[in-house]
GROMACS .gro file of C-alpha atoms in nm:
model
  465
    1MET     CA    1  -7.306   3.882   1.657
    2THR     CA    2  -7.418   4.181   1.454
    3LEU     CA    3  -7.293   4.065   1.118
    4PHE     CA    4  -7.588   4.202   0.929
    5LYS     CA    5  -7.506   4.562   1.016
    6VAL     CA    6  -7.196   4.562   0.799
    7ASN     CA    7  -7.236   4.538   0.423
    8PRO     CA    8  -7.339   4.286   0.159
    9TRP     CA    9  -6.995   4.130   0.182
   10SER     CA   10  -7.023   4.047   0.550
   11ALA     CA   11  -7.011   3.680   0.643
   12GLY     CA   12  -7.370   3.641   0.739
   13LEU     CA   13  -7.516   3.767   0.419
   14LEU     CA   14  -7.272   3.577   0.206
   15LEU     CA   15  -7.332   3.254   0.385
   16LEU     CA   16  -7.707   3.294   0.397
   17ALA     CA   17  -7.715   3.389   0.033
   18GLY     CA   18  -7.545   3.059  -0.035
   19ALA     CA   19  -7.471   2.955  -0.389
   20ALA     CA   20  -7.616   3.266  -0.550
   21VAL     CA   21  -7.361   3.497  -0.389
   22ALA     CA   22  -7.085   3.238  -0.370
   23SER     CA   23  -7.101   3.196  -0.746
   24THR     CA   24  -6.998   3.554  -0.819
   25PRO     CA   25  -6.657   3.562  -0.988
   26GLU     CA   26  -6.515   3.798  -0.726
   27PHE     CA   27  -6.599   3.565  -0.442
   28LEU     CA   28  -6.478   3.259  -0.621
   29GLU     CA   29  -6.140   3.381  -0.729
   30ALA     CA   30  -6.024   3.734  -0.650
   31SER     CA   31  -5.988   3.722  -0.271
   32GLY     CA   32  -5.799   4.051  -0.274
   33GLY     CA   33  -6.039   4.231  -0.507
   34ASP     CA   34  -5.876   4.415  -0.796
   35ALA     CA   35  -5.546   4.398  -0.605
   36SER     CA   36  -5.534   4.017  -0.646
   37VAL     CA   37  -5.273   3.847  -0.861
   38ARG     CA   38  -5.288   3.518  -1.047
   39ASN     CA   39  -4.983   3.329  -0.936
   40ALA     CA   40  -4.956   2.993  -0.759
   41THR     CA   41  -4.578   2.954  -0.766
   42ARG     CA   42  -4.324   2.993  -0.486
   43ASN     CA   43  -4.332   3.368  -0.557
   44ALA     CA   44  -4.707   3.392  -0.504
   45PHE     CA   45  -4.677   3.600  -0.184
   46SER     CA   46  -4.406   3.834  -0.315
   47LEU     CA   47  -4.586   4.022  -0.590
   48PRO     CA   48  -4.719   4.380  -0.583
   49SER     CA   49  -5.089   4.460  -0.575
   50GLY     CA   50  -5.235   4.365  -0.910
   51ASN     CA   51  -5.390   4.708  -0.964
   52MET     CA   52  -5.090   4.911  -0.847
   53PRO     CA   53  -4.996   5.183  -1.098
   54LEU     CA   54  -4.664   5.121  -1.272
   55ARG     CA   55  -4.524   5.448  -1.137
   56GLU     CA   56  -4.539   5.303  -0.784
   57ARG     CA   57  -4.329   4.994  -0.864
   58LEU     CA   58  -4.001   5.166  -0.776
   59ASP     CA   59  -4.111   5.228  -0.415
   60PHE     CA   60  -4.225   4.864  -0.394
   61SER     CA   61  -3.887   4.742  -0.521
   62VAL     CA   62  -3.690   4.964  -0.283
   63GLY     CA   63  -3.905   4.851   0.009
   64ASN     CA   64  -3.852   4.491  -0.097
   65SER     CA   65  -3.477   4.546  -0.093
   66PHE     CA   66  -3.479   4.668   0.268
   67PHE     CA   67  -3.718   4.387   0.366
   68ARG     CA   68  -3.513   4.113   0.200
   69ASN     CA   69  -3.149   4.206   0.247
   70ALA     CA   70  -2.948   4.173   0.567
   71TRP     CA   71  -2.879   4.456   0.812
   72VAL     CA   72  -2.527   4.478   0.953
   73ILE     CA   73  -2.351   4.581   1.270
   74ALA     CA   74  -2.257   4.949   1.308
   75PRO     CA   75  -2.030   5.108   1.212
   76ALA     CA   76  -2.023   4.980   0.855
   77SER     CA   77  -1.937   5.098   0.506
   78THR     CA   78  -2.309   5.122   0.434
   79ASP     CA   79  -2.486   5.362   0.670
   80ALA     CA   80  -2.830   5.285   0.521
   81ARG     CA   81  -2.837   4.928   0.660
   82ASP     CA   82  -2.628   4.938   0.976
   83GLY     CA   83  -2.735   4.929   1.340
   84LEU     CA   84  -2.813   4.558   1.379
   85GLY     CA   85  -2.831   4.450   1.745
   86ALA     CA   86  -2.671   4.448   1.988
   87LEU     CA   87  -2.940   4.186   2.071
   88TYR     CA   88  -3.149   4.044   1.789
   89ASN     CA   89  -3.344   3.746   1.655
   90THR     CA   90  -3.253   3.783   1.289
   91ASN     CA   91  -3.072   4.020   1.054
   92ALA     CA   92  -3.338   4.046   0.780
   93CYS     CA   93  -3.719   4.061   0.777
   94GLN     CA   94  -3.747   3.787   0.517
   95ASN     CA   95  -3.553   3.539   0.730
   96CYS     CA   96  -3.867   3.514   0.943
   97HIS     CA   97  -4.131   3.590   0.678
   98ILE     CA   98  -3.996   3.326   0.441
   99LYS     CA   99  -4.073   3.436   0.084
  100ASP     CA  100  -4.315   3.680   0.252
  101GLY     CA  101  -4.498   3.381   0.400
  102ARG     CA  102  -4.514   3.233   0.746
  103GLY     CA  103  -4.230   3.113   0.966
  104HIS     CA  104  -4.187   2.786   1.148
  105PRO     CA  105  -4.077   2.649   1.486
  106PRO     CA  106  -3.741   2.472   1.529
  107GLU     CA  107  -3.769   2.144   1.341
  108ARG     CA  108  -3.492   1.943   1.502
  109ALA     CA  109  -3.241   1.956   1.786
  110GLY     CA  110  -2.988   2.234   1.732
  111ASP     CA  111  -3.212   2.444   1.505
  112ASN     CA  112  -3.222   2.807   1.602
  113ALA     CA  113  -3.563   2.971   1.632
  114VAL     CA  114  -3.498   3.219   1.353
  115SER     CA  115  -3.856   3.241   1.226
  116MET     CA  116  -4.016   3.209   1.568
  117LEU     CA  117  -3.986   3.451   1.857
  118ILE     CA  118  -4.065   3.433   2.227
  119ARG     CA  119  -4.255   3.713   2.402
  120LEU     CA  120  -4.187   3.760   2.774
  121SER     CA  121  -4.383   3.941   3.043
  122ILE     CA  122  -4.455   3.931   3.413
  123PRO     CA  123  -4.776   3.994   3.609
  124PRO     CA  124  -4.828   4.371   3.643
  125THR     CA  125  -4.864   4.557   3.970
  126SER     CA  126  -5.078   4.858   4.050
  127GLU     CA  127  -4.781   5.079   3.961
  128ASP     CA  128  -4.768   4.950   3.603
  129ALA     CA  129  -5.092   5.103   3.474
  130ARG     CA  130  -4.922   5.350   3.239
  131GLN     CA  131  -4.686   5.086   3.098
  132LEU     CA  132  -4.976   4.847   3.047
  133GLN     CA  133  -5.167   5.111   2.853
  134GLN     CA  134  -4.873   5.188   2.623
  135ASP     CA  135  -4.687   4.855   2.596
  136GLY     CA  136  -4.967   4.609   2.658
  137SER     CA  137  -4.760   4.408   2.908
  138VAL     CA  138  -4.473   4.440   3.153
  139GLY     CA  139  -4.153   4.278   3.029
  140ASP     CA  140  -3.913   4.065   3.228
  141PRO     CA  141  -3.701   4.310   3.435
  142VAL     CA  142  -3.374   4.165   3.299
  143TYR     CA  143  -3.465   4.029   2.955
  144GLY     CA  144  -3.737   4.273   2.848
  145GLY     CA  145  -4.044   4.190   2.641
  146GLN     CA  146  -3.884   3.956   2.388
  147LEU     CA  147  -3.608   3.696   2.404
  148GLN     CA  148  -3.326   3.764   2.157
  149ASP     CA  149  -3.123   3.453   2.078
  150PHE     CA  150  -2.846   3.631   1.884
  151ALA     CA  151  -2.605   3.910   1.976
  152VAL     CA  152  -2.319   4.102   1.818
  153PRO     CA  153  -1.962   4.003   1.916
  154GLY     CA  154  -1.881   4.101   2.274
  155VAL     CA  155  -2.242   4.080   2.390
  156ALA     CA  156  -2.408   3.771   2.534
  157ALA     CA  157  -2.720   3.642   2.361
  158GLU     CA  158  -3.017   3.621   2.594
  159GLY     CA  159  -3.079   3.248   2.555
  160GLN     CA  160  -3.164   2.963   2.322
  161VAL     CA  161  -3.504   2.816   2.252
  162ARG     CA  162  -3.595   2.450   2.233
  163ILE     CA  163  -3.940   2.301   2.180
  164SER     CA  164  -4.049   1.956   2.292
  165TYR     CA  165  -4.385   1.801   2.212
  166GLU     CA  166  -4.633   1.578   2.391
  167GLU     CA  167  -4.864   1.390   2.156
  168HIS     CA  168  -5.227   1.290   2.192
  169THR     CA  169  -5.484   1.158   1.948
  170VAL     CA  170  -5.825   1.279   1.838
  171GLU     CA  171  -6.079   1.029   1.708
  172LEU     CA  172  -6.259   1.121   1.385
  173ASN     CA  173  -6.586   0.988   1.248
  174GLY     CA  174  -6.510   0.745   0.966
  175GLU     CA  175  -6.134   0.804   0.947
  176PRO     CA  176  -5.820   0.708   1.140
  177ALA     CA  177  -5.742   0.915   1.450
  178ILE     CA  178  -5.525   1.224   1.413
  179THR     CA  179  -5.219   1.282   1.632
  180LEU     CA  180  -5.181   1.634   1.769
  181ARG     CA  181  -4.866   1.762   1.936
  182ARG     CA  182  -4.870   2.002   2.230
  183PRO     CA  183  -4.553   2.212   2.251
  184THR     CA  184  -4.352   2.282   2.564
  185LEU     CA  185  -4.111   2.573   2.548
  186HIS     CA  186  -3.761   2.546   2.696
  187ILE     CA  187  -3.535   2.852   2.726
  188GLU     CA  188  -3.175   2.745   2.783
  189GLU     CA  189  -2.826   2.897   2.801
  190LEU     CA  190  -2.959   3.214   2.963
  191GLY     CA  191  -2.706   3.493   2.921
  192TYR     CA  192  -2.812   3.724   3.204
  193GLY     CA  193  -2.915   3.498   3.489
  194PRO     CA  194  -3.255   3.351   3.565
  195LEU     CA  195  -3.580   3.480   3.423
  196HIS     CA  196  -3.832   3.634   3.664
  197GLU     CA  197  -3.993   3.364   3.875
  198ALA     CA  198  -4.339   3.453   3.740
  199VAL     CA  199  -4.239   3.509   3.376
  200MET     CA  200  -4.504   3.435   3.114
  201THR     CA  201  -4.391   3.323   2.769
  202SER     CA  202  -4.556   3.314   2.428
  203ALA     CA  203  -4.401   3.146   2.124
  204ARG     CA  204  -4.504   3.295   1.790
  205ILE     CA  205  -4.404   3.216   1.434
  206ALA     CA  206  -4.394   3.493   1.174
  207PRO     CA  207  -4.731   3.533   0.996
  208PRO     CA  208  -4.769   3.571   0.616
  209MET     CA  209  -4.747   3.925   0.478
  210ILE     CA  210  -5.009   3.922   0.200
  211GLY     CA  211  -5.309   4.156   0.192
  212LEU     CA  212  -5.203   4.370   0.487
  213GLY     CA  213  -5.287   4.700   0.315
  214LEU     CA  214  -5.638   4.573   0.248
  215LEU     CA  215  -5.682   4.472   0.612
  216ALA     CA  216  -5.562   4.818   0.715
  217ALA     CA  217  -5.834   4.971   0.495
  218ILE     CA  218  -6.127   4.787   0.654
  219PRO     CA  219  -6.326   5.066   0.816
  220GLU     CA  220  -6.329   5.098   1.194
  221GLU     CA  221  -6.708   5.095   1.180
  222THR     CA  222  -6.703   4.751   1.019
  223LEU     CA  223  -6.498   4.605   1.304
  224GLN     CA  224  -6.726   4.768   1.561
  225ALA     CA  225  -7.030   4.621   1.385
  226LEU     CA  226  -6.876   4.274   1.381
  227ALA     CA  227  -6.784   4.286   1.750
  228ASP     CA  228  -7.022   4.136   2.002
  229PRO     CA  229  -6.814   4.138   2.322
  230ASP     CA  230  -7.105   4.043   2.549
  231ASP     CA  231  -7.250   3.787   2.304
  232ARG     CA  232  -7.585   3.964   2.308
  233ASP     CA  233  -7.718   3.746   2.029
  234GLY     CA  234  -7.640   3.433   2.232
  235ASP     CA  235  -7.471   3.241   1.952
  236GLY     CA  236  -7.165   3.162   2.167
  237ILE     CA  237  -6.939   3.382   1.953
  238SER     CA  238  -6.826   3.712   2.100
  239GLY     CA  239  -6.543   3.890   1.919
  240ARG     CA  240  -6.369   4.182   2.086
  241ILE     CA  241  -6.163   4.471   1.958
  242ASN     CA  242  -5.820   4.489   2.120
  243THR     CA  243  -5.761   4.848   2.228
  244VAL     CA  244  -5.388   4.916   2.194
  245TRP     CA  245  -5.149   5.213   2.187
  246ASP     CA  246  -5.077   5.418   1.876
  247VAL     CA  247  -4.721   5.542   1.929
  248ALA     CA  248  -4.729   5.803   1.652
  249LYS     CA  249  -5.054   5.959   1.770
  250GLN     CA  250  -4.992   5.897   2.142
  251ARG     CA  251  -5.340   5.767   2.201
  252GLN     CA  252  -5.537   5.445   2.221
  253ALA     CA  253  -5.645   5.281   1.896
  254THR     CA  254  -5.796   4.964   1.754
  255GLY     CA  255  -5.549   4.678   1.720
  256ARG     CA  256  -5.542   4.502   1.383
  257PHE     CA  257  -5.203   4.335   1.332
  258GLY     CA  258  -5.015   4.062   1.515
  259TRP     CA  259  -5.135   3.733   1.661
  260LYS     CA  260  -5.324   3.920   1.937
  261ALA     CA  261  -5.399   4.233   1.735
  262GLY     CA  262  -5.141   4.418   1.944
  263GLN     CA  263  -5.047   4.675   1.678
  264PRO     CA  264  -5.280   4.940   1.530
  265THR     CA  265  -5.096   5.024   1.207
  266LEU     CA  266  -4.859   4.861   0.963
  267GLU     CA  267  -4.598   5.129   1.020
  268GLN     CA  268  -4.597   5.057   1.392
  269GLN     CA  269  -4.596   4.681   1.331
  270ASN     CA  270  -4.287   4.720   1.112
  271ALA     CA  271  -4.115   4.958   1.353
  272ALA     CA  272  -4.180   4.722   1.643
  273ALA     CA  273  -4.031   4.434   1.445
  274PHE     CA  274  -3.721   4.638   1.356
  275ASN     CA  275  -3.675   4.713   1.725
  276GLY     CA  276  -3.769   4.383   1.885
  277ASP     CA  277  -3.644   4.140   1.620
  278MET     CA  278  -3.333   4.321   1.495
  279GLY     CA  279  -3.247   4.574   1.766
  280ILE     CA  280  -3.283   4.864   1.523
  281THR     CA  281  -3.435   5.200   1.616
  282THR     CA  282  -3.690   5.404   1.421
  283ARG     CA  283  -3.874   5.729   1.479
  284LEU     CA  284  -4.143   5.530   1.666
  285PHE     CA  285  -3.910   5.323   1.883
  286THR     CA  286  -3.606   5.538   1.949
  287ALA     CA  287  -3.434   5.333   2.220
  288ALA     CA  288  -3.232   5.014   2.169
  289ASN     CA  289  -3.392   4.696   2.302
  290CYS     CA  290  -3.149   4.666   2.596
  291THR     CA  291  -3.265   4.662   2.958
  292ALA     CA  292  -3.080   4.842   3.239
  293ALA     CA  293  -2.926   4.508   3.338
  294GLN     CA  294  -2.763   4.463   2.994
  295GLN     CA  295  -2.474   4.710   3.008
  296ASP     CA  296  -2.272   4.557   2.720
  297CYS     CA  297  -2.578   4.588   2.499
  298GLN     CA  298  -2.626   4.953   2.586
  299GLN     CA  299  -2.265   5.040   2.506
  300GLN     CA  300  -2.263   4.908   2.149
  301ALA     CA  301  -2.220   5.150   1.859
  302SER     CA  302  -2.535   5.300   1.709
  303GLY     CA  303  -2.614   5.305   1.338
  304GLY     CA  304  -2.775   5.648   1.359
  305ASP     CA  305  -3.050   5.833   1.538
  306PRO     CA  306  -3.272   5.667   1.440
  307GLU     CA  307  -3.102   5.377   1.264
  308VAL     CA  308  -3.387   5.335   1.015
  309SER     CA  309  -3.460   5.666   0.848
  310ALA     CA  310  -3.819   5.784   0.813
  311GLU     CA  311  -3.791   5.734   0.437
  312ILE     CA  312  -3.674   5.374   0.464
  313LEU     CA  313  -3.948   5.295   0.715
  314ARG     CA  314  -4.198   5.449   0.473
  315GLN     CA  315  -4.071   5.233   0.187
  316VAL     CA  316  -4.077   4.912   0.392
  317THR     CA  317  -4.429   4.996   0.507
  318PHE     CA  318  -4.534   5.066   0.148
  319TYR     CA  319  -4.392   4.727   0.047
  320SER     CA  320  -4.570   4.540   0.327
  321ARG     CA  321  -4.892   4.726   0.248
  322ASN     CA  322  -4.888   4.612  -0.112
  323LEU     CA  323  -4.800   4.243  -0.110
  324ALA     CA  324  -5.082   4.103  -0.316
  325VAL     CA  325  -5.325   3.826  -0.233
  326PRO     CA  326  -5.309   3.536  -0.482
  327ALA     CA  327  -5.633   3.449  -0.658
  328ARG     CA  328  -5.790   3.120  -0.558
  329ARG     CA  329  -5.736   2.799  -0.753
  330ASP     CA  330  -6.007   2.549  -0.853
  331ALA     CA  331  -6.265   2.770  -0.685
  332GLY     CA  332  -6.542   2.647  -0.909
  333SER     CA  333  -6.487   2.275  -0.870
  334PRO     CA  334  -6.783   2.085  -0.723
  335GLU     CA  335  -6.581   1.958  -0.429
  336VAL     CA  336  -6.458   2.306  -0.336
  337ARG     CA  337  -6.806   2.448  -0.367
  338ARG     CA  338  -6.930   2.170  -0.139
  339GLY     CA  339  -6.649   2.268   0.099
  340ILE     CA  340  -6.783   2.623   0.114
  341GLU     CA  341  -7.117   2.486   0.228
  342VAL     CA  342  -6.948   2.269   0.493
  343PHE     CA  343  -6.746   2.572   0.610
  344SER     CA  344  -7.069   2.768   0.646
  345ASP     CA  345  -7.272   2.489   0.807
  346SER     CA  346  -6.996   2.431   1.064
  347GLY     CA  347  -7.008   2.795   1.175
  348CYS     CA  348  -6.649   2.870   1.076
  349GLY     CA  349  -6.753   3.192   0.901
  350ALA     CA  350  -6.873   3.346   1.227
  351CYS     CA  351  -6.510   3.439   1.301
  352HIS     CA  352  -6.336   3.372   0.967
  353VAL     CA  353  -6.562   3.628   0.797
  354PRO     CA  354  -6.541   3.569   0.421
  355GLY     CA  355  -6.652   3.899   0.272
  356LEU     CA  356  -6.566   4.256   0.365
  357THR     CA  357  -6.530   4.585   0.180
  358THR     CA  358  -6.239   4.821   0.227
  359GLY     CA  359  -6.296   5.192   0.280
  360LYS     CA  360  -6.045   5.472   0.245
  361ALA     CA  361  -5.689   5.354   0.205
  362ASP     CA  362  -5.340   5.502   0.219
  363ASP     CA  363  -5.302   5.375  -0.138
  364ALA     CA  364  -5.601   5.472  -0.351
  365TRP     CA  365  -5.597   5.142  -0.543
  366LEU     CA  366  -5.667   4.947  -0.222
  367ALA     CA  367  -5.982   5.150  -0.141
  368ASN     CA  368  -6.338   5.025  -0.189
  369GLN     CA  369  -6.237   4.670  -0.272
  370GLN     CA  370  -6.460   4.369  -0.214
  371ILE     CA  371  -6.229   4.123  -0.047
  372ALA     CA  372  -6.250   3.774   0.102
  373PRO     CA  373  -5.991   3.766   0.385
  374TYR     CA  374  -6.173   3.515   0.611
  375THR     CA  375  -6.109   3.717   0.925
  376ASP     CA  376  -6.292   3.967   1.144
  377LEU     CA  377  -5.966   4.100   1.298
  378LEU     CA  378  -6.128   4.049   1.639
  379LEU     CA  379  -6.017   3.865   1.951
  380HIS     CA  380  -6.185   3.534   2.030
  381ASP     CA  381  -6.143   3.295   2.321
  382MET     CA  382  -5.986   2.986   2.163
  383GLY     CA  383  -5.989   2.771   2.474
  384GLU     CA  384  -5.733   2.631   2.711
  385GLY     CA  385  -5.562   2.414   2.450
  386LEU     CA  386  -5.435   2.714   2.254
  387ALA     CA  387  -5.394   2.951   2.549
  388ASP     CA  388  -5.052   3.102   2.609
  389ASN     CA  389  -5.182   3.246   2.939
  390ARG     CA  390  -5.006   3.573   2.861
  391PRO     CA  391  -5.232   3.884   2.830
  392GLU     CA  392  -5.149   4.154   2.574
  393PHE     CA  393  -5.331   4.485   2.602
  394GLU     CA  394  -5.695   4.374   2.640
  395ALA     CA  395  -5.641   4.026   2.497
  396SER     CA  396  -5.659   3.758   2.763
  397GLY     CA  397  -5.429   3.458   2.783
  398SER     CA  398  -5.672   3.248   2.580
  399GLU     CA  399  -5.776   3.508   2.321
  400TRP     CA  400  -5.627   3.533   1.972
  401ARG     CA  401  -5.710   3.748   1.673
  402THR     CA  402  -5.884   3.555   1.395
  403PRO     CA  403  -5.604   3.504   1.142
  404PRO     CA  404  -5.687   3.567   0.774
  405LEU     CA  405  -5.716   3.247   0.571
  406TRP     CA  406  -5.652   3.393   0.225
  407GLY     CA  407  -5.348   3.233   0.069
  408ILE     CA  408  -5.337   2.952   0.327
  409GLY     CA  409  -5.362   2.687   0.055
  410LEU     CA  410  -5.026   2.802  -0.085
  411THR     CA  411  -4.838   2.782   0.245
  412ARG     CA  412  -4.624   2.481   0.153
  413THR     CA  413  -4.573   2.600  -0.206
  414VAL     CA  414  -4.431   2.931  -0.085
  415GLY     CA  415  -4.238   2.821   0.222
  416GLU     CA  416  -4.153   2.460   0.129
  417ARG     CA  417  -4.292   2.356   0.467
  418ALA     CA  418  -4.623   2.412   0.639
  419TYR     CA  419  -4.687   2.486   1.005
  420TYR     CA  420  -5.003   2.655   1.132
  421LEU     CA  421  -5.138   2.838   1.439
  422HIS     CA  422  -4.948   3.097   1.640
  423ASP     CA  423  -4.666   2.864   1.747
  424GLY     CA  424  -4.659   2.636   1.445
  425ARG     CA  425  -4.771   2.329   1.639
  426ALA     CA  426  -5.013   2.216   1.366
  427ARG     CA  427  -4.857   2.033   1.071
  428THR     CA  428  -5.173   2.020   0.861
  429LEU     CA  429  -5.488   2.226   0.821
  430LEU     CA  430  -5.690   1.949   0.986
  431GLU     CA  431  -5.461   1.954   1.289
  432ALA     CA  432  -5.511   2.331   1.312
  433ILE     CA  433  -5.889   2.289   1.307
  434LEU     CA  434  -5.878   2.021   1.575
  435TRP     CA  435  -5.689   2.255   1.810
  436HIS     CA  436  -5.981   2.502   1.804
  437GLY     CA  437  -6.165   2.533   2.137
  438GLY     CA  438  -6.345   2.800   2.337
  439GLU     CA  439  -6.579   2.992   2.108
  440ALA     CA  440  -6.483   2.760   1.821
  441GLN     CA  441  -6.546   2.435   2.010
  442ALA     CA  442  -6.879   2.369   1.837
  443SER     CA  443  -6.723   2.418   1.492
  444ARG     CA  444  -6.435   2.190   1.583
  445ASP     CA  445  -6.676   1.924   1.710
  446ALA     CA  446  -6.876   1.949   1.388
  447VAL     CA  447  -6.561   1.872   1.189
  448VAL     CA  448  -6.489   1.570   1.409
  449ALA     CA  449  -6.841   1.438   1.360
  450MET     CA  450  -6.887   1.502   0.987
  451SER     CA  451  -6.841   1.236   0.721
  452PRO     CA  452  -6.502   1.181   0.554
  453VAL     CA  453  -6.648   1.316   0.228
  454GLU     CA  454  -6.755   1.640   0.395
  455ARG     CA  455  -6.420   1.671   0.576
  456LYS     CA  456  -6.230   1.624   0.252
  457ALA     CA  457  -6.446   1.888   0.083
  458LEU     CA  458  -6.380   2.133   0.367
  459LEU     CA  459  -6.005   2.085   0.337
  460ARG     CA  460  -6.020   2.118  -0.042
  461PHE     CA  461  -6.199   2.449   0.005
  462LEU     CA  462  -5.931   2.573   0.246
  463GLU     CA  463  -5.659   2.460   0.004
  464SER     CA  464  -5.825   2.668  -0.266
  465LEU     CA  465  -5.786   2.989  -0.067
   0.00000   0.00000   0.00000
């Protein structure tokens, strides 16, 4: 990797500098730079950037309102929030991003998959080159690119999702074995006939919303410097940029957001979620999420053209750009500091890059911030165990974007439950680590082999983030 080409806050320099750099107050506590907030309650992910000017709070509150409150079926007495469906997964953003945190898979028989969605695609043909460039995949010809398990009255939902698990154990040095659960996805009660015989599926829970404006402000040059797609330095870690489609600019761009970095901007990420998750159109996605085979869906009343005005989309994007990162807790404790060393020695920081610096930002207060997101925003091969075997733009079926770790220690506090990884299969942070493979296999094996004291310190460090 070319970590040393970035800036003093790149992973390599921080980790090599060791305690001297790690003892700086910024690194120890303020993961989101001056935009951090000090809050470890259930509202920790729902607060505005700590350095946001007071005059901007109204836009944040309005955006929060449209993010939190339910959208309704058109026509309705309120034309600002109508247009839900006809096919949808949920009627409000916060139903999936629970308290602006992460979602979860169905927990018991009969649960709907409200905070988890299922992506669908089929193998492309030579005639699909243009669609692949712009959509990143080719959807099921009848069901489209995402399964919607709800529908407005008079329209059939596309299907229901059930997850079953197969368990296996992993032996640990000095501690009892850990049981991991491998999910199997079942799509039942199909509303429009069978899925394509070669359909590929990918289950994904909603990710946390904090710090997204800071991630958007990481310079393109930083990501290019971190990438090492051909592993020229021979360390076994590659890291690739996912080249995706910018709908607004009608050109290719660097992917940053989503489990496979399939979206280039926050505005497009939000617009895609309005369309795919709630069946609501925006200026970026102007057509309802109905396929040609779903005539009842196509004939439902519209909530406008588009259903989300440009101003509302701007306010929701402003809100999602400014959800603050909570400051760390107990960052200076000896056990946590030992955990930082274990994290470094195990090679985790090669992908979960601790220190970066933002550049220009849409909001001036998010610019030039020293942040500790613990991500490189790049794609890495995570091995067969985590593979969904469903490509997305340039991401292969076993590649995932390194998810940020900031705030991960507050997952259960915020959401009252804790599930990790893209499909929520991991019930603890240790389970999540043990699922790592591919480029992260050596780090995972180091965690298996380390002493219980070192393992506990590593987990205490992660819980402090």
